[in-house]
Every structure is written in C-alpha cells, then in structure tokens.
PDB file of C-alpha atoms in Angstrom:
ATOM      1  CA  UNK A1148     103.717 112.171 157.331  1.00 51.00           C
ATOM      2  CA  UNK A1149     103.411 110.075 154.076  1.00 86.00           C
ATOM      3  CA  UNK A1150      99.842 109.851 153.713  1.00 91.00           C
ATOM      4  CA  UNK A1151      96.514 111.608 154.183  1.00 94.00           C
ATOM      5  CA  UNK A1152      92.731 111.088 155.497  1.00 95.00           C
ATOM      6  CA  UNK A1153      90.120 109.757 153.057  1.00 95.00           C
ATOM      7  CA  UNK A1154      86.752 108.712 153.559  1.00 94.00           C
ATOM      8  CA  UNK A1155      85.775 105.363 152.491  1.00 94.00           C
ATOM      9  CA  UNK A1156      83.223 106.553 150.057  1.00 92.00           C
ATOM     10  CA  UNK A1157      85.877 108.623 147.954  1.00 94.00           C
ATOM     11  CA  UNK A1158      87.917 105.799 147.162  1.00 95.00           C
ATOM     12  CA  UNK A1159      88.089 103.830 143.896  1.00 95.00           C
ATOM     13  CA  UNK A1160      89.317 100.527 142.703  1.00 96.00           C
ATOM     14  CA  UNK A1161      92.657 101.321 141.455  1.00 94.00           C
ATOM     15  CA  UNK A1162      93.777 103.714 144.431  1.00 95.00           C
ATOM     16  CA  UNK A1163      95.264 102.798 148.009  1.00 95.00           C
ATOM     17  CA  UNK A1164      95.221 102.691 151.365  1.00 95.00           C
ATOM     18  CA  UNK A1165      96.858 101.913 154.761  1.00 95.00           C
ATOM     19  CA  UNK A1166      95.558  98.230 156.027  1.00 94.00           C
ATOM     20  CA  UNK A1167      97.057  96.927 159.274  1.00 92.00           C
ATOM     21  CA  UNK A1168      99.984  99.093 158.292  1.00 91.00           C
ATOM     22  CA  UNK A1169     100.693  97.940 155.025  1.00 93.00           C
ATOM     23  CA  UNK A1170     100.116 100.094 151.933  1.00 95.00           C
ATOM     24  CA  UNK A1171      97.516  98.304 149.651  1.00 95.00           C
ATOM     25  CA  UNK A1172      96.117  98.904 146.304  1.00 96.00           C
ATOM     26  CA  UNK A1173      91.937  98.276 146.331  1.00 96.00           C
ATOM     27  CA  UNK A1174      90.351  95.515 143.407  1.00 97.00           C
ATOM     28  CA  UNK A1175      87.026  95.505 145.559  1.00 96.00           C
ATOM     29  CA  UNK A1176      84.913  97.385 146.228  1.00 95.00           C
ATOM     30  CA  UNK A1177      81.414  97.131 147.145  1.00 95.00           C
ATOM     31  CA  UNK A1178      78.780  99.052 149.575  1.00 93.00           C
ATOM     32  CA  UNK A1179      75.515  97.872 150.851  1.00 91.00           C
ATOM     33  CA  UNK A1180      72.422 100.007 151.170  1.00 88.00           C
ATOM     34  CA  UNK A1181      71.953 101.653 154.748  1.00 87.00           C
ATOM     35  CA  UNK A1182      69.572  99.781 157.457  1.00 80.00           C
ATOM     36  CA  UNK A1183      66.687 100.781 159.054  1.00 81.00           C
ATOM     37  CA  UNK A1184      68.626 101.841 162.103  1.00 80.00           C
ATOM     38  CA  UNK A1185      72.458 101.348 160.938  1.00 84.00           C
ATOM     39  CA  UNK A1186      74.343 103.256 157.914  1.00 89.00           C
ATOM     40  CA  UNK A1187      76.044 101.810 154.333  1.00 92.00           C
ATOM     41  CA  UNK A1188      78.977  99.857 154.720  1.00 94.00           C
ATOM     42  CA  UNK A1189      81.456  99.210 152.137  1.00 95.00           C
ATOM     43  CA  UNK A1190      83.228  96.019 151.748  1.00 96.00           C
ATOM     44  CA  UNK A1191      87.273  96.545 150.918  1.00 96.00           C
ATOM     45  CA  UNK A1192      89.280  93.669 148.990  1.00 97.00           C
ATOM     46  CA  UNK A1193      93.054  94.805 148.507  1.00 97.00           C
ATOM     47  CA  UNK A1194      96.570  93.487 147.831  1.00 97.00           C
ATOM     48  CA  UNK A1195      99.719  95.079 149.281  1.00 95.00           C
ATOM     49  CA  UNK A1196     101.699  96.402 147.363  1.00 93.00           C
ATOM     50  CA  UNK A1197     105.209  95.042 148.925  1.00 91.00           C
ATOM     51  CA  UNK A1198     104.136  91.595 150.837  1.00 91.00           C
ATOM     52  CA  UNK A1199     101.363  90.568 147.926  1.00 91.00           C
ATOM     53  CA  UNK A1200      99.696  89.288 150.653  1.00 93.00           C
ATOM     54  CA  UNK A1201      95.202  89.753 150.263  1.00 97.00           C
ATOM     55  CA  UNK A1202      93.353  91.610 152.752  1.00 95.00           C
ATOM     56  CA  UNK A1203      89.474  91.761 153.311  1.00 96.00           C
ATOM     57  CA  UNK A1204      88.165  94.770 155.233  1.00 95.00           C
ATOM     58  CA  UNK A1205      84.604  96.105 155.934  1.00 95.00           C
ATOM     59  CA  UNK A1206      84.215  99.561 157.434  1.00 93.00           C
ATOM     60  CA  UNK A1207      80.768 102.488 157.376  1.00 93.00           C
ATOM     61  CA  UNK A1208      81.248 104.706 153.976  1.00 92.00           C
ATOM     62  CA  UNK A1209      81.723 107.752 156.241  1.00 92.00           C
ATOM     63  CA  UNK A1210      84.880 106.044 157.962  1.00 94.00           C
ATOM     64  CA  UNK A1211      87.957 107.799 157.484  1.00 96.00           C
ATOM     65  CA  UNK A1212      91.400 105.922 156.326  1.00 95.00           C
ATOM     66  CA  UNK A1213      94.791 106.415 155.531  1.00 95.00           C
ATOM     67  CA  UNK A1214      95.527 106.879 152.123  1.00 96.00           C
ATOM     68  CA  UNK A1215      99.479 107.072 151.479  1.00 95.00           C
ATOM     69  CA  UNK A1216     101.102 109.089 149.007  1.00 94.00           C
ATOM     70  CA  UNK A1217     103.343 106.855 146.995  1.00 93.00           C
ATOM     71  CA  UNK A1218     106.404 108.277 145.357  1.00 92.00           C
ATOM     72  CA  UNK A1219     108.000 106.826 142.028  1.00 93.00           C
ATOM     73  CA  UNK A1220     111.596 107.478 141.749  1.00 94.00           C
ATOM     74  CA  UNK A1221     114.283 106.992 139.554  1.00 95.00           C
ATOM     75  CA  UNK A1222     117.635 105.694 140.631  1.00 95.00           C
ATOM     76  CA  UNK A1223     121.049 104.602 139.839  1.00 95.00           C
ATOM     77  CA  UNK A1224     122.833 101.314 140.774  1.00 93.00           C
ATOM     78  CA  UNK A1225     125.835 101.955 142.264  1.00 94.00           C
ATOM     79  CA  UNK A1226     127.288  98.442 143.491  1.00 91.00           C
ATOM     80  CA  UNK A1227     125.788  94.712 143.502  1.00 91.00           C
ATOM     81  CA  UNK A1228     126.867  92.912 147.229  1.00 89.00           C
ATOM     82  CA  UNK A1229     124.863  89.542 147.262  1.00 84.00           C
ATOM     83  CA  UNK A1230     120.944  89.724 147.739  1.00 86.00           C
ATOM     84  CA  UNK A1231     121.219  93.430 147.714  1.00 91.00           C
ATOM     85  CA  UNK A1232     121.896  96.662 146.027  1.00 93.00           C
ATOM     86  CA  UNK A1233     123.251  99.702 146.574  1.00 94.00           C
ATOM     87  CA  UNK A1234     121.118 102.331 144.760  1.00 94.00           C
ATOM     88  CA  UNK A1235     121.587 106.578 144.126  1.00 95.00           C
ATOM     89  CA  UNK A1236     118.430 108.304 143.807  1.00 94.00           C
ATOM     90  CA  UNK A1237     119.169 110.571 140.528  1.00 93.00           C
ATOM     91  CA  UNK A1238     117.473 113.685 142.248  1.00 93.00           C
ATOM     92  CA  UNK A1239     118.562 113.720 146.078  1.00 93.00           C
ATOM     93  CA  UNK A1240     121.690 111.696 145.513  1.00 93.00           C
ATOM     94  CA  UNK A1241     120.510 110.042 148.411  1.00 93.00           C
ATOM     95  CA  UNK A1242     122.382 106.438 149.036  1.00 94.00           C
ATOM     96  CA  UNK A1243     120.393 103.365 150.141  1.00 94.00           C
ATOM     97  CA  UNK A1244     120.213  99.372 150.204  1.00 94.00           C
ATOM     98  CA  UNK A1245     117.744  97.599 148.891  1.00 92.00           C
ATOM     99  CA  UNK A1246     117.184  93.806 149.102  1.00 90.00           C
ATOM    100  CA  UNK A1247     116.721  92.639 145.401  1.00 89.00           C
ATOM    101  CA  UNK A1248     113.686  90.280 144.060  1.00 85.00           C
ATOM    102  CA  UNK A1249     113.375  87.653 142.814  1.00 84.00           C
ATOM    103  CA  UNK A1250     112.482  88.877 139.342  1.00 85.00           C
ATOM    104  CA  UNK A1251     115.246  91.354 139.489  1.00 85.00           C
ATOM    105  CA  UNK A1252     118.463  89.302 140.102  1.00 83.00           C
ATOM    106  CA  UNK A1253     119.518  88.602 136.528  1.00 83.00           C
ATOM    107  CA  UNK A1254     118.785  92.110 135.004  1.00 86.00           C
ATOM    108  CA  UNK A1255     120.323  94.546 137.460  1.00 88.00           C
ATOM    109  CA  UNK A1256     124.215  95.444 136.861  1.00 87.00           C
ATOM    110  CA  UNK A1257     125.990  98.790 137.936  1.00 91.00           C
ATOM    111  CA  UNK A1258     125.540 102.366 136.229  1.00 90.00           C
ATOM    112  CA  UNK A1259     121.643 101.113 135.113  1.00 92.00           C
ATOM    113  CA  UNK A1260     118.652 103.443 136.182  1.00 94.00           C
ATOM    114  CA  UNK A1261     115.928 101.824 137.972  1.00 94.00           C
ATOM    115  CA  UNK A1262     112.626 102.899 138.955  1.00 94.00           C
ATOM    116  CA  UNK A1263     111.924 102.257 142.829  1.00 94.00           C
ATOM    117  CA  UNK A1264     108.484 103.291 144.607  1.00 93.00           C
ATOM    118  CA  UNK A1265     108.558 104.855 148.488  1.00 92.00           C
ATOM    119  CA  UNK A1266     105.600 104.584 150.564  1.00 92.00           C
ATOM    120  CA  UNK A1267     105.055 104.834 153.900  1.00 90.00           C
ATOM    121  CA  UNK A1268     108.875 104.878 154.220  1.00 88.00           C
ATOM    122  CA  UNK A1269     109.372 101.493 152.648  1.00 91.00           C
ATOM    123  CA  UNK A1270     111.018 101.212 149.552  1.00 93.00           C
ATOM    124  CA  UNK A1271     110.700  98.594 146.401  1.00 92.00           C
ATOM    125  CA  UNK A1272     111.969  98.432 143.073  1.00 92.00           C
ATOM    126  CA  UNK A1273     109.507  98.198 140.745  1.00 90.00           C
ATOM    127  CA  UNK A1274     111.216  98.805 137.146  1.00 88.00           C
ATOM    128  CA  UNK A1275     114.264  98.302 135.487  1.00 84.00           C
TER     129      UNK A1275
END
C-alpha cells in the first residue's frame, strides 16, 4: 500500500493526491461555505505528476482521499538501449527500465546518478 487516507479539508496546495488513479500534485484549492441543508465543498484543481495532464475535482470537505506517499530515490545508470535506460537504485541495488524523456535524452550517459521519484508503483526520473 503506497498511500494513505486524508480528508479533503487537511490538504494544502502543494501536497497530493490519487485522481482517477493518477498521482497529482494540488494548485487549487477552494471551499464554499455550507448550505442551509447541504455541507462545504471544496473545489480541487491538480496536475499529475507523470502524464501533466489537468484535472478538476469537487468533493464535501469531510470526504476522504488517497494521498500517496512519494519516494525520491537516487540511482545509477547502468546501460543506455534506445528510448530507455537501465537504472541501479544506489540503496536496494534493485535493477529496472525506465523509458527516458524528452528532456533527458542528451544528458544521461552510464555510471551518472540520477534522482527518480516512485509513487503508486510508477516510476519517473526527475533529476540528473
């Protein structure tokens, strides 16, 4: 299990959560004032964090969501093979392939460290 239970009105902008199953980071968020007969509602813009793509959300404040735990790594590049790259995390010596970005293919080469995130089981460089 890679994330935990949050209620809506704990959450900041800045932190994340689990939309449609894709790990997003919040830069909205607003509430309304409770109803005569209905409770506040909080209105949840986010981006995630490994399609980019925007998300819109409204749920009550006592609503409970996901909220994954997000794990920065360091790791090791062990070989290049086309769009992707054989990496070494430099704890668990753990071996894995990663597809590489855009903004990474010119600047990775073997024996550099990288810095990848996990969340959610997903993984994405986000540093080298």
């Amino acid at each position: 299990m890679s994330w935990t239970l949050q209620q809506i009105r704990e959450l900041k902008v800045g932190r994340y959560m689990v939309i449609d199953d894709e790990p997003c980071k919040i830069l909205e968020l607003t509430t309304s004032k409770p109803g005569k007969h209905g409770e506040a509602k909080a209105r949840i813009v986010a981006v995630g964090i490994f399609d980019g793509g925007k998300r819109s959300v409204v749920f009550p404040v006592t609503h409970k969501v996901q909220v994954p735990i997000i794990d920065k790594r360091n790791a090791q590049v062990v070989s290049i093979q086309g769009g992707e790259v054989q990496l070494m995390d430099m704890e668990t010596f753990e071996m894995f392939n990663l597809h590489i970005e855009d903004e990474y293919k010119d600047k990775l080469e073997p024996g550099q460290e990288v810095q990848y995130q996990d969340a959610l089981g997903r993984r994405m460089i986000v540093r080298a």
